PDB file of C-alpha atoms in Angstrom:
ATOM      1  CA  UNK A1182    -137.382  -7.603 -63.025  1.00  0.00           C
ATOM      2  CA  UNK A1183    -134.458  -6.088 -60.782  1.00  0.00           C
ATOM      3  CA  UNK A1184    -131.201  -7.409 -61.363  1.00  0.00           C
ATOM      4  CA  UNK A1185    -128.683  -6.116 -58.473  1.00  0.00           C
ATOM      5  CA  UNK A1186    -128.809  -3.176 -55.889  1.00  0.00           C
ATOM      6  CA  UNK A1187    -125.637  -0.747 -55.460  1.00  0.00           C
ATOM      7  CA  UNK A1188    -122.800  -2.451 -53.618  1.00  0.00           C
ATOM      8  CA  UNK A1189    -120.456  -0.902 -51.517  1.00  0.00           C
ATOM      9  CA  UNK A1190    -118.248   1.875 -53.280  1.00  0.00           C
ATOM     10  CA  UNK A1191    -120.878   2.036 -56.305  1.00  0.00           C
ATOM     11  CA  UNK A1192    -122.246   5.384 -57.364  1.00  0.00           C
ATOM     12  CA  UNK A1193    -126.519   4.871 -57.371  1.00  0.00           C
ATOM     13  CA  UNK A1194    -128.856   5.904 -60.368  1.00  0.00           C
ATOM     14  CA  UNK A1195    -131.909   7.178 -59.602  1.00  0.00           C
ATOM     15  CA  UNK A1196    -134.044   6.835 -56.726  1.00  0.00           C
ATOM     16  CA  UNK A1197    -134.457   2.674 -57.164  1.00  0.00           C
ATOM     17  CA  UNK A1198    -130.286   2.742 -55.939  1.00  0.00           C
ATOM     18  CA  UNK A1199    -128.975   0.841 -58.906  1.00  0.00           C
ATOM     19  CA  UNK A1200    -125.776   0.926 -60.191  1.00  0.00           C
ATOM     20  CA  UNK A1201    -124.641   0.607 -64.395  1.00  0.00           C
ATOM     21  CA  UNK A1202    -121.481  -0.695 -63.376  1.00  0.00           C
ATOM     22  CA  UNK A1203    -121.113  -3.711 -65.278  1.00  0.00           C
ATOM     23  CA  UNK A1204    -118.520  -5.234 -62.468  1.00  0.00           C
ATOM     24  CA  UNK A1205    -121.517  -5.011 -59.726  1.00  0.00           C
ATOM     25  CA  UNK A1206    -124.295  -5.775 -61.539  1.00  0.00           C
ATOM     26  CA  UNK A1207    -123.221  -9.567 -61.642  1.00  0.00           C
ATOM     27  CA  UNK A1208    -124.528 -12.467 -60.100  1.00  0.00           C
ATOM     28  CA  UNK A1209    -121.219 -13.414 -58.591  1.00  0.00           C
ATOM     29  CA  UNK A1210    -120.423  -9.950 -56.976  1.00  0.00           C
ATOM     30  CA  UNK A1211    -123.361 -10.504 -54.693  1.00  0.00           C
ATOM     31  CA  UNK A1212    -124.764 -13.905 -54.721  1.00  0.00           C
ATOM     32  CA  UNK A1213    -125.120 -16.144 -51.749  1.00  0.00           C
ATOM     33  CA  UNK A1214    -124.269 -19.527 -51.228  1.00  0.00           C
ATOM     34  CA  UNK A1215    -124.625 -21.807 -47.894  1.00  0.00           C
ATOM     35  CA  UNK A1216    -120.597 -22.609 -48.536  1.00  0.00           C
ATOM     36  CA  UNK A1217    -119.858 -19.148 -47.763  1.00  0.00           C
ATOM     37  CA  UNK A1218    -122.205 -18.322 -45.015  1.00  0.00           C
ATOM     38  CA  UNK A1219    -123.770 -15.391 -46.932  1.00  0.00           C
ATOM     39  CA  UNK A1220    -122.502 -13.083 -50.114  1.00  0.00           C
ATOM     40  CA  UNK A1221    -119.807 -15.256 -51.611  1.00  0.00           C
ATOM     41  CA  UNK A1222    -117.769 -11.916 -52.590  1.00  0.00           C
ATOM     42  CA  UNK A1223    -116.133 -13.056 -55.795  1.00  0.00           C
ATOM     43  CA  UNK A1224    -114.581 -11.040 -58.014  1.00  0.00           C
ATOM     44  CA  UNK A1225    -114.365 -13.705 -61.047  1.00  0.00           C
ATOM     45  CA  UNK A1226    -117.330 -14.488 -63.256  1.00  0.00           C
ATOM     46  CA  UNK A1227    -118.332 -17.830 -62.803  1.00  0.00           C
ATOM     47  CA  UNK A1228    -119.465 -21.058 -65.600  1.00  0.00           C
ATOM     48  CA  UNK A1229    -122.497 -23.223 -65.018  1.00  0.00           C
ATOM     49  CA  UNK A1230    -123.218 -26.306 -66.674  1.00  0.00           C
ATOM     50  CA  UNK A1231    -126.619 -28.568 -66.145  1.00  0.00           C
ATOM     51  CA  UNK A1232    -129.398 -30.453 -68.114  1.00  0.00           C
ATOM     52  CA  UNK A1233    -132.436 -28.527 -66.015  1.00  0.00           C
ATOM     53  CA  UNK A1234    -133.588 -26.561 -69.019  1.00  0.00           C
ATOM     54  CA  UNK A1235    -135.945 -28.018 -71.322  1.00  0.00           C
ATOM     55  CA  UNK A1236    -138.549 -27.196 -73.858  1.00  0.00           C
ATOM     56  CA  UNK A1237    -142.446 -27.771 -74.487  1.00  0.00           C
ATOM     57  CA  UNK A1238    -144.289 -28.556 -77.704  1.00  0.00           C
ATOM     58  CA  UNK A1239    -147.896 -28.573 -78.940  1.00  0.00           C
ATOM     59  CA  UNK A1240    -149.570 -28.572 -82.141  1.00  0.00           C
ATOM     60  CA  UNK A1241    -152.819 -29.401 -84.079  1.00  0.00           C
ATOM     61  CA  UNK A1242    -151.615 -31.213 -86.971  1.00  0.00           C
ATOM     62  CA  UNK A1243    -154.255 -32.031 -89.679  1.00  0.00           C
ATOM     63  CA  UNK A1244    -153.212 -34.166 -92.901  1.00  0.00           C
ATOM     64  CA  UNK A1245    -156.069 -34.383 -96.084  1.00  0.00           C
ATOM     65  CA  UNK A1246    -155.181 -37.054 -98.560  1.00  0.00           C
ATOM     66  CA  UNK A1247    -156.653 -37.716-102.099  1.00  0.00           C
ATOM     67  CA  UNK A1248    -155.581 -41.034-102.904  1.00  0.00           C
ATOM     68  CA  UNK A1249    -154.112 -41.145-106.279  1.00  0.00           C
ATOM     69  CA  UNK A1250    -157.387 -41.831-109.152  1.00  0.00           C
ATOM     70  CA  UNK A1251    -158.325 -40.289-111.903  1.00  0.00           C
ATOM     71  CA  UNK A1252    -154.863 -39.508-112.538  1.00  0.00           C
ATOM     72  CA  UNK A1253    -154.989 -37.672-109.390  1.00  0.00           C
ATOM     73  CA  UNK A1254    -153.154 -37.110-106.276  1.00  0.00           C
ATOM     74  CA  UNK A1255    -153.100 -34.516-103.297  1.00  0.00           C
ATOM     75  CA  UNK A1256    -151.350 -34.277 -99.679  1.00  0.00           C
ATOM     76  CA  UNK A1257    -152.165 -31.298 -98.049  1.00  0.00           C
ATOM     77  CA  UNK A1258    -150.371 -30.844 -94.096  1.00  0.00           C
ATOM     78  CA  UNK A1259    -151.123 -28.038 -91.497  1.00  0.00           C
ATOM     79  CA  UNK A1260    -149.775 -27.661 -88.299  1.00  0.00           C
ATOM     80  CA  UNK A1261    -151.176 -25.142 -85.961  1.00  0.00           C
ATOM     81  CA  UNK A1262    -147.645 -25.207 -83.003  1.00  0.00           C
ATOM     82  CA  UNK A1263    -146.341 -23.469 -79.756  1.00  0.00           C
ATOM     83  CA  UNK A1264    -142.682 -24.378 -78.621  1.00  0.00           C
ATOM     84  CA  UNK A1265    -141.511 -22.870 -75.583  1.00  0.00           C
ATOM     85  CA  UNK A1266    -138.195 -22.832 -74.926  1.00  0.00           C
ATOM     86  CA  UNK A1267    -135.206 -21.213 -72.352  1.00  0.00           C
ATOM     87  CA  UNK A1268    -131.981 -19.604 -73.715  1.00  0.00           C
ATOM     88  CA  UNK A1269    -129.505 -20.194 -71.615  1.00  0.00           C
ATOM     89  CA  UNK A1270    -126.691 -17.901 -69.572  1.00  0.00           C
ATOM     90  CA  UNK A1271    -129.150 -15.862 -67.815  1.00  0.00           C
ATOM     91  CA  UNK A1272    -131.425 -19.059 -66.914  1.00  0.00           C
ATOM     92  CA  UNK A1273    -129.274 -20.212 -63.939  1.00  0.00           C
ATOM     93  CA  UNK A1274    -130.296 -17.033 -63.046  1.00  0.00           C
ATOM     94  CA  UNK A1275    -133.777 -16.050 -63.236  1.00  0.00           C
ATOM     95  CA  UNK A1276    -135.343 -18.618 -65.638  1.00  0.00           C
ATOM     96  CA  UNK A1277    -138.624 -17.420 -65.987  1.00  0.00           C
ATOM     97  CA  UNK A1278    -137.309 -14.229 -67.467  1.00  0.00           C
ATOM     98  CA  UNK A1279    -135.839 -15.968 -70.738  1.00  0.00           C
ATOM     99  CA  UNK A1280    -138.880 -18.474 -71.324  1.00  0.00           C
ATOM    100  CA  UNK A1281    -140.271 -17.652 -74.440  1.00  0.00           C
ATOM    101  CA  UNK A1282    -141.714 -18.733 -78.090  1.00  0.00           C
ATOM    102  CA  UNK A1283    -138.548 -21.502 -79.512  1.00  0.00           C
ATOM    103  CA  UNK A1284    -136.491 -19.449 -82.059  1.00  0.00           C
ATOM    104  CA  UNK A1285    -136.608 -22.074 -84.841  1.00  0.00           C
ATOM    105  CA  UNK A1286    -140.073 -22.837 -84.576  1.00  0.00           C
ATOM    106  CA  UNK A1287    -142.844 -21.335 -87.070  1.00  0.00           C
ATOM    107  CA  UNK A1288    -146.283 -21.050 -85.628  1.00  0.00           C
ATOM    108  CA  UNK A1289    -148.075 -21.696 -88.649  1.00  0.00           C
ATOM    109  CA  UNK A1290    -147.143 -24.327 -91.243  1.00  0.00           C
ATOM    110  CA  UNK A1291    -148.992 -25.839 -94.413  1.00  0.00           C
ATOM    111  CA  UNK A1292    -147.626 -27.629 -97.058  1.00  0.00           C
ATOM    112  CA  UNK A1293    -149.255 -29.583-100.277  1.00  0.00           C
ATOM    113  CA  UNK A1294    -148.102 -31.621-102.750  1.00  0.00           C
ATOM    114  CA  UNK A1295    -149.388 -34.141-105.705  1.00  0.00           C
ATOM    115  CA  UNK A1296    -149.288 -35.536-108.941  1.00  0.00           C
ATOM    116  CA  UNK A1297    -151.744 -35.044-112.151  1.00  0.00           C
ATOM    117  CA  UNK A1298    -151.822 -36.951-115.181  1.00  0.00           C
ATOM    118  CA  UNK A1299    -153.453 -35.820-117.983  1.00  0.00           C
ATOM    119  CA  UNK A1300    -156.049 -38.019-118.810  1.00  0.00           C
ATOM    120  CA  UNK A1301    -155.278 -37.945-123.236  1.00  0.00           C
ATOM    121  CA  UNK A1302    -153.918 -40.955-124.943  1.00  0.00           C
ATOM    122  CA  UNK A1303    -154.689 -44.739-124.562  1.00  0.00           C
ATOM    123  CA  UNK A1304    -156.731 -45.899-121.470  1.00  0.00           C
ATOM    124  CA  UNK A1305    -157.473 -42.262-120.558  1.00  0.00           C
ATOM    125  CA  UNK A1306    -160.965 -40.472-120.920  1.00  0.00           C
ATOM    126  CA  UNK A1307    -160.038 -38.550-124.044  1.00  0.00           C
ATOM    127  CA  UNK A1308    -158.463 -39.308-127.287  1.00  0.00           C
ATOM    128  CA  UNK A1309    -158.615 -43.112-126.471  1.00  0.00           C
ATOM    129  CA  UNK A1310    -158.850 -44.494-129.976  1.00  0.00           C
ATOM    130  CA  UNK A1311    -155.819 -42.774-131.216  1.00  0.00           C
ATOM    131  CA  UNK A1312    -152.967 -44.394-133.713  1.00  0.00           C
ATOM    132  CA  UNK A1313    -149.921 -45.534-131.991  1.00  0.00           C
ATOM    133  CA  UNK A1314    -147.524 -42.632-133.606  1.00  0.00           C
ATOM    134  CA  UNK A1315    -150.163 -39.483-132.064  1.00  0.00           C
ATOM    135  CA  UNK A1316    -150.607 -41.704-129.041  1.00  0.00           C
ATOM    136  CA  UNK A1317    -147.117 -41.619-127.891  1.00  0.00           C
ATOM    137  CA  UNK A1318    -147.320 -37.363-128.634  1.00  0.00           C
ATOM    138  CA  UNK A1319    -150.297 -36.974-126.622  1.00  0.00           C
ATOM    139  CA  UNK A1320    -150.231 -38.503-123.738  1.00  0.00           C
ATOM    140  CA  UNK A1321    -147.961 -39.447-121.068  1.00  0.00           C
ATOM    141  CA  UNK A1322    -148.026 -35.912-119.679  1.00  0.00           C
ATOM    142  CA  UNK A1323    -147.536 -35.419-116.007  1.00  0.00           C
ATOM    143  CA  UNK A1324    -147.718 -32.147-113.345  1.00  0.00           C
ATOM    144  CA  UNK A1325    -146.384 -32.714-110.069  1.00  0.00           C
ATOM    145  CA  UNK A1326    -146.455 -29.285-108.072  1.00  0.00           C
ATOM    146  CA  UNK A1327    -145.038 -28.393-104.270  1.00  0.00           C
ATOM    147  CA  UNK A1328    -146.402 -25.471-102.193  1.00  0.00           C
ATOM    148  CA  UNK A1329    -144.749 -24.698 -98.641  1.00  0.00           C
ATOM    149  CA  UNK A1330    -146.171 -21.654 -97.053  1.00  0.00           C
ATOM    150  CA  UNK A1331    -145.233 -20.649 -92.942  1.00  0.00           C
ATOM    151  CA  UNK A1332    -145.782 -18.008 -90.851  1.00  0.00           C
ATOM    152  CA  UNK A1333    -142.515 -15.757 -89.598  1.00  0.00           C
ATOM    153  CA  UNK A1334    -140.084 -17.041 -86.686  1.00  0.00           C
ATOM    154  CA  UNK A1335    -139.932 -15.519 -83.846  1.00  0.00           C
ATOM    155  CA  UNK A1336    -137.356 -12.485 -82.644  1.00  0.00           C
ATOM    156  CA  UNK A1337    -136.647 -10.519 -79.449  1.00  0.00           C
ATOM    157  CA  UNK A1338    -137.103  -6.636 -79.211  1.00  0.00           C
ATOM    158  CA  UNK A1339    -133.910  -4.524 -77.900  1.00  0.00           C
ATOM    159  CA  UNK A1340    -132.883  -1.038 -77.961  1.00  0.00           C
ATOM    160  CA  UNK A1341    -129.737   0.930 -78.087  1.00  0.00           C
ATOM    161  CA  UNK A1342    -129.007   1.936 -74.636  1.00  0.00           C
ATOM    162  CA  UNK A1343    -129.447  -1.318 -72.591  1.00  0.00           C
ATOM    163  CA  UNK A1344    -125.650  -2.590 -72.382  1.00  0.00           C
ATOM    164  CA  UNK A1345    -125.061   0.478 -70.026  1.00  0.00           C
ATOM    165  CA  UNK A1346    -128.089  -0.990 -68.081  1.00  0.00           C
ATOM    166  CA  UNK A1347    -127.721  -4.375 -67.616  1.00  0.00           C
ATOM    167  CA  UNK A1348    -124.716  -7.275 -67.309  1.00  0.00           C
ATOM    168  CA  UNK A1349    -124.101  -8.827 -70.430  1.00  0.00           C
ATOM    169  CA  UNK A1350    -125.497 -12.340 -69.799  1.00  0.00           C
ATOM    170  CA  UNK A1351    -128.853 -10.765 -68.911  1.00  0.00           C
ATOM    171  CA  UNK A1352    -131.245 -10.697 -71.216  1.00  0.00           C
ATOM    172  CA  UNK A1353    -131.946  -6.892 -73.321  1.00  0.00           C
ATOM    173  CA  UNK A1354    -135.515  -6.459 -73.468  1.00  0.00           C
ATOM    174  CA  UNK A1355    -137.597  -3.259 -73.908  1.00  0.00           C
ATOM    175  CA  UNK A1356    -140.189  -1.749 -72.025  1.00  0.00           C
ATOM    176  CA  UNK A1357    -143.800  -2.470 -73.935  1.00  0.00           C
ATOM    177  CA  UNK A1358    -145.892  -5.201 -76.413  1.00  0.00           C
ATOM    178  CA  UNK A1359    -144.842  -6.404 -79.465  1.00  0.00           C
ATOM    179  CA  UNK A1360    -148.132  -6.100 -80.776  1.00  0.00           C
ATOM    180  CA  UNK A1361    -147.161  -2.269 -81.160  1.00  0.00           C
ATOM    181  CA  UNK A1362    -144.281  -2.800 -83.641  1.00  0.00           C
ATOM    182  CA  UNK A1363    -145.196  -0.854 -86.439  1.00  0.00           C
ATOM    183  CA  UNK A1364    -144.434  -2.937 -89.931  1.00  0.00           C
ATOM    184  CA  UNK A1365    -145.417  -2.420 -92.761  1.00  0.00           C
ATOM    185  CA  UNK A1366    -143.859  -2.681 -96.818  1.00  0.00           C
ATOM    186  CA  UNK A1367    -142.894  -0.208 -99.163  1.00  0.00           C
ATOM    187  CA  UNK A1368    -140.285  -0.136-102.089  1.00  0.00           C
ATOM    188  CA  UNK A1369    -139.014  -3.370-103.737  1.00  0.00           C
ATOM    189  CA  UNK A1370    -135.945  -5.768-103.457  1.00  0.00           C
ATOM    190  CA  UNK A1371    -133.403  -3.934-104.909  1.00  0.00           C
ATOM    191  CA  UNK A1372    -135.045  -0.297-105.350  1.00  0.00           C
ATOM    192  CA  UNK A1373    -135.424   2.718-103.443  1.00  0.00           C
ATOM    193  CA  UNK A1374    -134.712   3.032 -99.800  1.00  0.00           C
ATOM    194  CA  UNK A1375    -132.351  -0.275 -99.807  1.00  0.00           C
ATOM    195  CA  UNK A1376    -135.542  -2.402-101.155  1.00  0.00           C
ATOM    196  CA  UNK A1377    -138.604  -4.228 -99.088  1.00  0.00           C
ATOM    197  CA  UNK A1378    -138.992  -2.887 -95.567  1.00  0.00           C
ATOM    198  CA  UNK A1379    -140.966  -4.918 -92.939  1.00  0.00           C
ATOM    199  CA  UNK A1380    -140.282  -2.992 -89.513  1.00  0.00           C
ATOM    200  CA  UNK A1381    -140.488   0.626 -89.400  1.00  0.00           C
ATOM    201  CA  UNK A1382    -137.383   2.428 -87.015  1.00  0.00           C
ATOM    202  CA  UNK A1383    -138.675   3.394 -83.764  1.00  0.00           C
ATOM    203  CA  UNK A1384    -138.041   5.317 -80.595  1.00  0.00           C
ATOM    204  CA  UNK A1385    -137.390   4.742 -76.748  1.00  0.00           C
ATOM    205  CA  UNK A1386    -140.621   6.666 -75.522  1.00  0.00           C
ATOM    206  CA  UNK A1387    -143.506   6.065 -77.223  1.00  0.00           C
ATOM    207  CA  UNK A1388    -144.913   2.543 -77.894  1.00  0.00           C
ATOM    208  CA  UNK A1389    -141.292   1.568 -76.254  1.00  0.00           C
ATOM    209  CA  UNK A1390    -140.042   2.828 -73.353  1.00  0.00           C
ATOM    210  CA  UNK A1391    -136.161   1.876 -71.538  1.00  0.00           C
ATOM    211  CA  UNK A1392    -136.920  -0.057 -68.432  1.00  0.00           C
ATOM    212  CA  UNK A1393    -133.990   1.870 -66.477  1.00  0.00           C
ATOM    213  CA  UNK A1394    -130.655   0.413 -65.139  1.00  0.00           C
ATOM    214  CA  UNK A1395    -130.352  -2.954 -63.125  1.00  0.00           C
ATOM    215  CA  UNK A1396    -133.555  -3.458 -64.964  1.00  0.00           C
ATOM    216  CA  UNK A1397    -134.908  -5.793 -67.349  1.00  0.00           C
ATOM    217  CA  UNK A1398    -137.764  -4.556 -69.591  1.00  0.00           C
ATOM    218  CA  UNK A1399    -141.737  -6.873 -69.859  1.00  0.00           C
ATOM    219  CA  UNK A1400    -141.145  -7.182 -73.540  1.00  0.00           C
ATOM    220  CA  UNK A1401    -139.916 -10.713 -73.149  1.00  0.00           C
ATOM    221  CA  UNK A1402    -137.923 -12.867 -75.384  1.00  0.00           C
ATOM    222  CA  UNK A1403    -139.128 -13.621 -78.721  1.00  0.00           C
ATOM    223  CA  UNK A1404    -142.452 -11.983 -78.519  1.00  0.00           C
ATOM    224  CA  UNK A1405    -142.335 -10.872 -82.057  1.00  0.00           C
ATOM    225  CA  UNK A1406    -142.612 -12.295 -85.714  1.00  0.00           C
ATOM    226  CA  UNK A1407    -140.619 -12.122 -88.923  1.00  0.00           C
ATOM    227  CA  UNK A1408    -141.699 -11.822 -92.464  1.00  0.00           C
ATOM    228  CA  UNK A1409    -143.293 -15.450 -93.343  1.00  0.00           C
ATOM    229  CA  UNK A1410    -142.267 -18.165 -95.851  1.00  0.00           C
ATOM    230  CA  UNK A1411    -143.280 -19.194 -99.036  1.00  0.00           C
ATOM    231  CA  UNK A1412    -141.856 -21.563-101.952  1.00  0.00           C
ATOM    232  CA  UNK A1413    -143.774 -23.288-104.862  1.00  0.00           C
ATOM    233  CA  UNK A1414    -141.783 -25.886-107.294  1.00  0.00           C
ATOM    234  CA  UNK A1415    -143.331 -27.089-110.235  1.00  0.00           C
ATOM    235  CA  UNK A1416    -142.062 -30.097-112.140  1.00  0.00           C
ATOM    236  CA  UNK A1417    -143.361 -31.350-115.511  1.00  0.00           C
ATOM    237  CA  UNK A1418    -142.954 -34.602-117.037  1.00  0.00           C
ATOM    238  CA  UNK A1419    -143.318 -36.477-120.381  1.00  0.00           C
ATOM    239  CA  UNK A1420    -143.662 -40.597-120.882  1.00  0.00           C
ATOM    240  CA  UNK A1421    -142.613 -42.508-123.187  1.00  0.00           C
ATOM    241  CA  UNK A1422    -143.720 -46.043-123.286  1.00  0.00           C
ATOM    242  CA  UNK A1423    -141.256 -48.783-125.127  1.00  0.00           C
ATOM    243  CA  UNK A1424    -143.053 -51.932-125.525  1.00  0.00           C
ATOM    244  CA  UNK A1425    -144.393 -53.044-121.735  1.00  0.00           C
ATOM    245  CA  UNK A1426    -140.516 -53.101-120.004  1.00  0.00           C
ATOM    246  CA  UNK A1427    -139.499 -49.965-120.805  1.00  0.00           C
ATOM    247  CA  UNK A1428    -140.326 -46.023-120.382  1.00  0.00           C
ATOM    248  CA  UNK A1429    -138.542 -43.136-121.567  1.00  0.00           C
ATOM    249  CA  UNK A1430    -138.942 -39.869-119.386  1.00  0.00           C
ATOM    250  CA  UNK A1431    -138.220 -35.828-120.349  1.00  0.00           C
ATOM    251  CA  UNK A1432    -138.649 -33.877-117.031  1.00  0.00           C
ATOM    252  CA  UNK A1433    -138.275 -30.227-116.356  1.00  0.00           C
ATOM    253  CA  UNK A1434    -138.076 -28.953-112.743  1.00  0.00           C
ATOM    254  CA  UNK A1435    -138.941 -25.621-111.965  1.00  0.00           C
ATOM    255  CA  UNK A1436    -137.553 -24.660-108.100  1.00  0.00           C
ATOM    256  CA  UNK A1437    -139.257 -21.466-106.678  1.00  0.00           C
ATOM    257  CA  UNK A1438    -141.661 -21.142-110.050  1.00  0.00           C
ATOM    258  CA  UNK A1439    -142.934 -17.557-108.656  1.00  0.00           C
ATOM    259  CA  UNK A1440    -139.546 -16.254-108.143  1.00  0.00           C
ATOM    260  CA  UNK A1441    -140.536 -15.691-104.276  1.00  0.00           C
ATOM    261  CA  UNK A1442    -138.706 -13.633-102.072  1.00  0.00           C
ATOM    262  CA  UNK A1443    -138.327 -14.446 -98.731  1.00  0.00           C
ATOM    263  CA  UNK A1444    -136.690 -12.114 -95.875  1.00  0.00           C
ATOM    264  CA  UNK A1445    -135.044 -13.048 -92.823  1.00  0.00           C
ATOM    265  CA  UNK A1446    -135.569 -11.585 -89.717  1.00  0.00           C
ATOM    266  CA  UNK A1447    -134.701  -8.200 -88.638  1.00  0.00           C
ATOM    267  CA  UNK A1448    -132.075  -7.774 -85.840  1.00  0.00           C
ATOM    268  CA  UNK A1449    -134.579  -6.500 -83.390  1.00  0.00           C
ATOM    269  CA  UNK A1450    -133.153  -3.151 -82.217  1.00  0.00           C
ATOM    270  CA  UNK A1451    -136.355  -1.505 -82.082  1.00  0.00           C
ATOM    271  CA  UNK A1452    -134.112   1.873 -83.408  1.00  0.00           C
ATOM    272  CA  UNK A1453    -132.539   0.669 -86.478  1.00  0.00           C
ATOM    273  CA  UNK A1454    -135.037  -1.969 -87.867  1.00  0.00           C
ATOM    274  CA  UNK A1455    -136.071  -1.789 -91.702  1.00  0.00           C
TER     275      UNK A1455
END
């Protein structure tokens, strides 16, 4: 997507005539308005300010239930959801340009919960006929477990050398598919080689290539995916029962049971990720 051609006094690069001066490739050096009969001329960066961007969401949601019997009881959720969405600065610009996948949203997303009793003690399938005193020991025991697990968030590819290339409110893209980011894991949290890496460090040439000055590259904004999420809790509970009023409880809550890591997302330099 060209930006800006050279302007008077500009020294070209290459053969397409653009310029890397920052001052020339803005939109307000060159940009035409009916008010001024042509190129405006302005030497002063100008602020815009509008409701006209907006974004889009779809999803297959699907909810499975097991109504609580038995001493049983599961909720299971999936969503299956695109969000598009338009950052802004650049938009009033060339809109299409910064459309992509909604930062905060994760395109994949299940999560289950429920609640078992175990069926010992009084009024339960086993050890039913027990004396009051072993009753109250064995039974009254409850499991009530929580599993989140989402796919990565979206993140834009850049590269070192496009701040020469481009005006700062545009958009630094490279030149290629994300599908050709090489990741990949080796080490651990804490170890070797600063721990867990995802993204492997990468070169302008290869899978990636630099689009040029006064040029903005096809790899589009957030066209590629972080590390994904997951969290289990686990909380177990013992009953009591006073008379038919009252109930004593003992719980113990166990947050992130599996001692999960989860990484954020890489910066997206294509050149220094890992």
């Amino acid at each position: 997507i060209a930006l800006a051609q050279c302007s008077a006094g500009a020294t070209p690069i290459g053969p397409s005539g653009a310029t890397s001066n920052q001052t020339l490739l803005q939109r307000y050096v060159g940009g035409s308005l009916p008010a001024c009969n042509g190129p405006c001329g302005w030497n002063q960066s100008i602020q815009y300010y509008g409701d006209d961007q907006d974004s889009h969401y779809n999803a297959l949601q699907i909810t499975l239930a097991k109504t609580y019997s038995h001493g049983l009881s599961i909720n299971g959720n999936f969503a299956y959801q695109r969000a598009r969405a338009a950052a802004n600065n650049f938009a009033t610009w060339d809109k299409q340009s910064v459309i992509g996948n909604d930062s905060a949203l994760r395109r994949k997303a299940f999560t289950a919960y429920g609640m078992y009793k175990l069926p010992f003690g009084k009024g339960q399938s086993y050890l039913n006929h027990l004396n009051p005193v072993v009753n109250q020991i064995v039974s009254g025991f409850e499991f009530s477990p929580t599993l989140v697990w989402q796919s990565g968030l979206p993140f834009t590819l850049s590269f070192n050398g496009c701040g020469a290339d481009i005006p700062g409110s545009a958009p630094c893209y490279v030149n290629g598919s994300a599908s050709s980011l090489k990741t990949g894991v080796s080490g651990y949290a804490g170890g070797p080689n600063n721990g867990v890496v995802f993204y492997q460090k990468q070169t302008i040439g290869n899978a990636f290539t630099d689009p040029g000055p006064d040029n903005i590259g096809n790899g589009g904004r957030n066209n590629a995916w972080g590390p994904g999420f997951f969290n289990a809790d686990m909380s177990a509970m013992k009953n009591f029962t006073i008379r038919e009023k009252y109930a004593l409880q003992f719980r113990a809550d166990a947050y992130n049971t599996f001692n999960h890591i989860n990484f954020g997302n890489p910066g997206g330099n294509i050149e220094s990720l890992g």
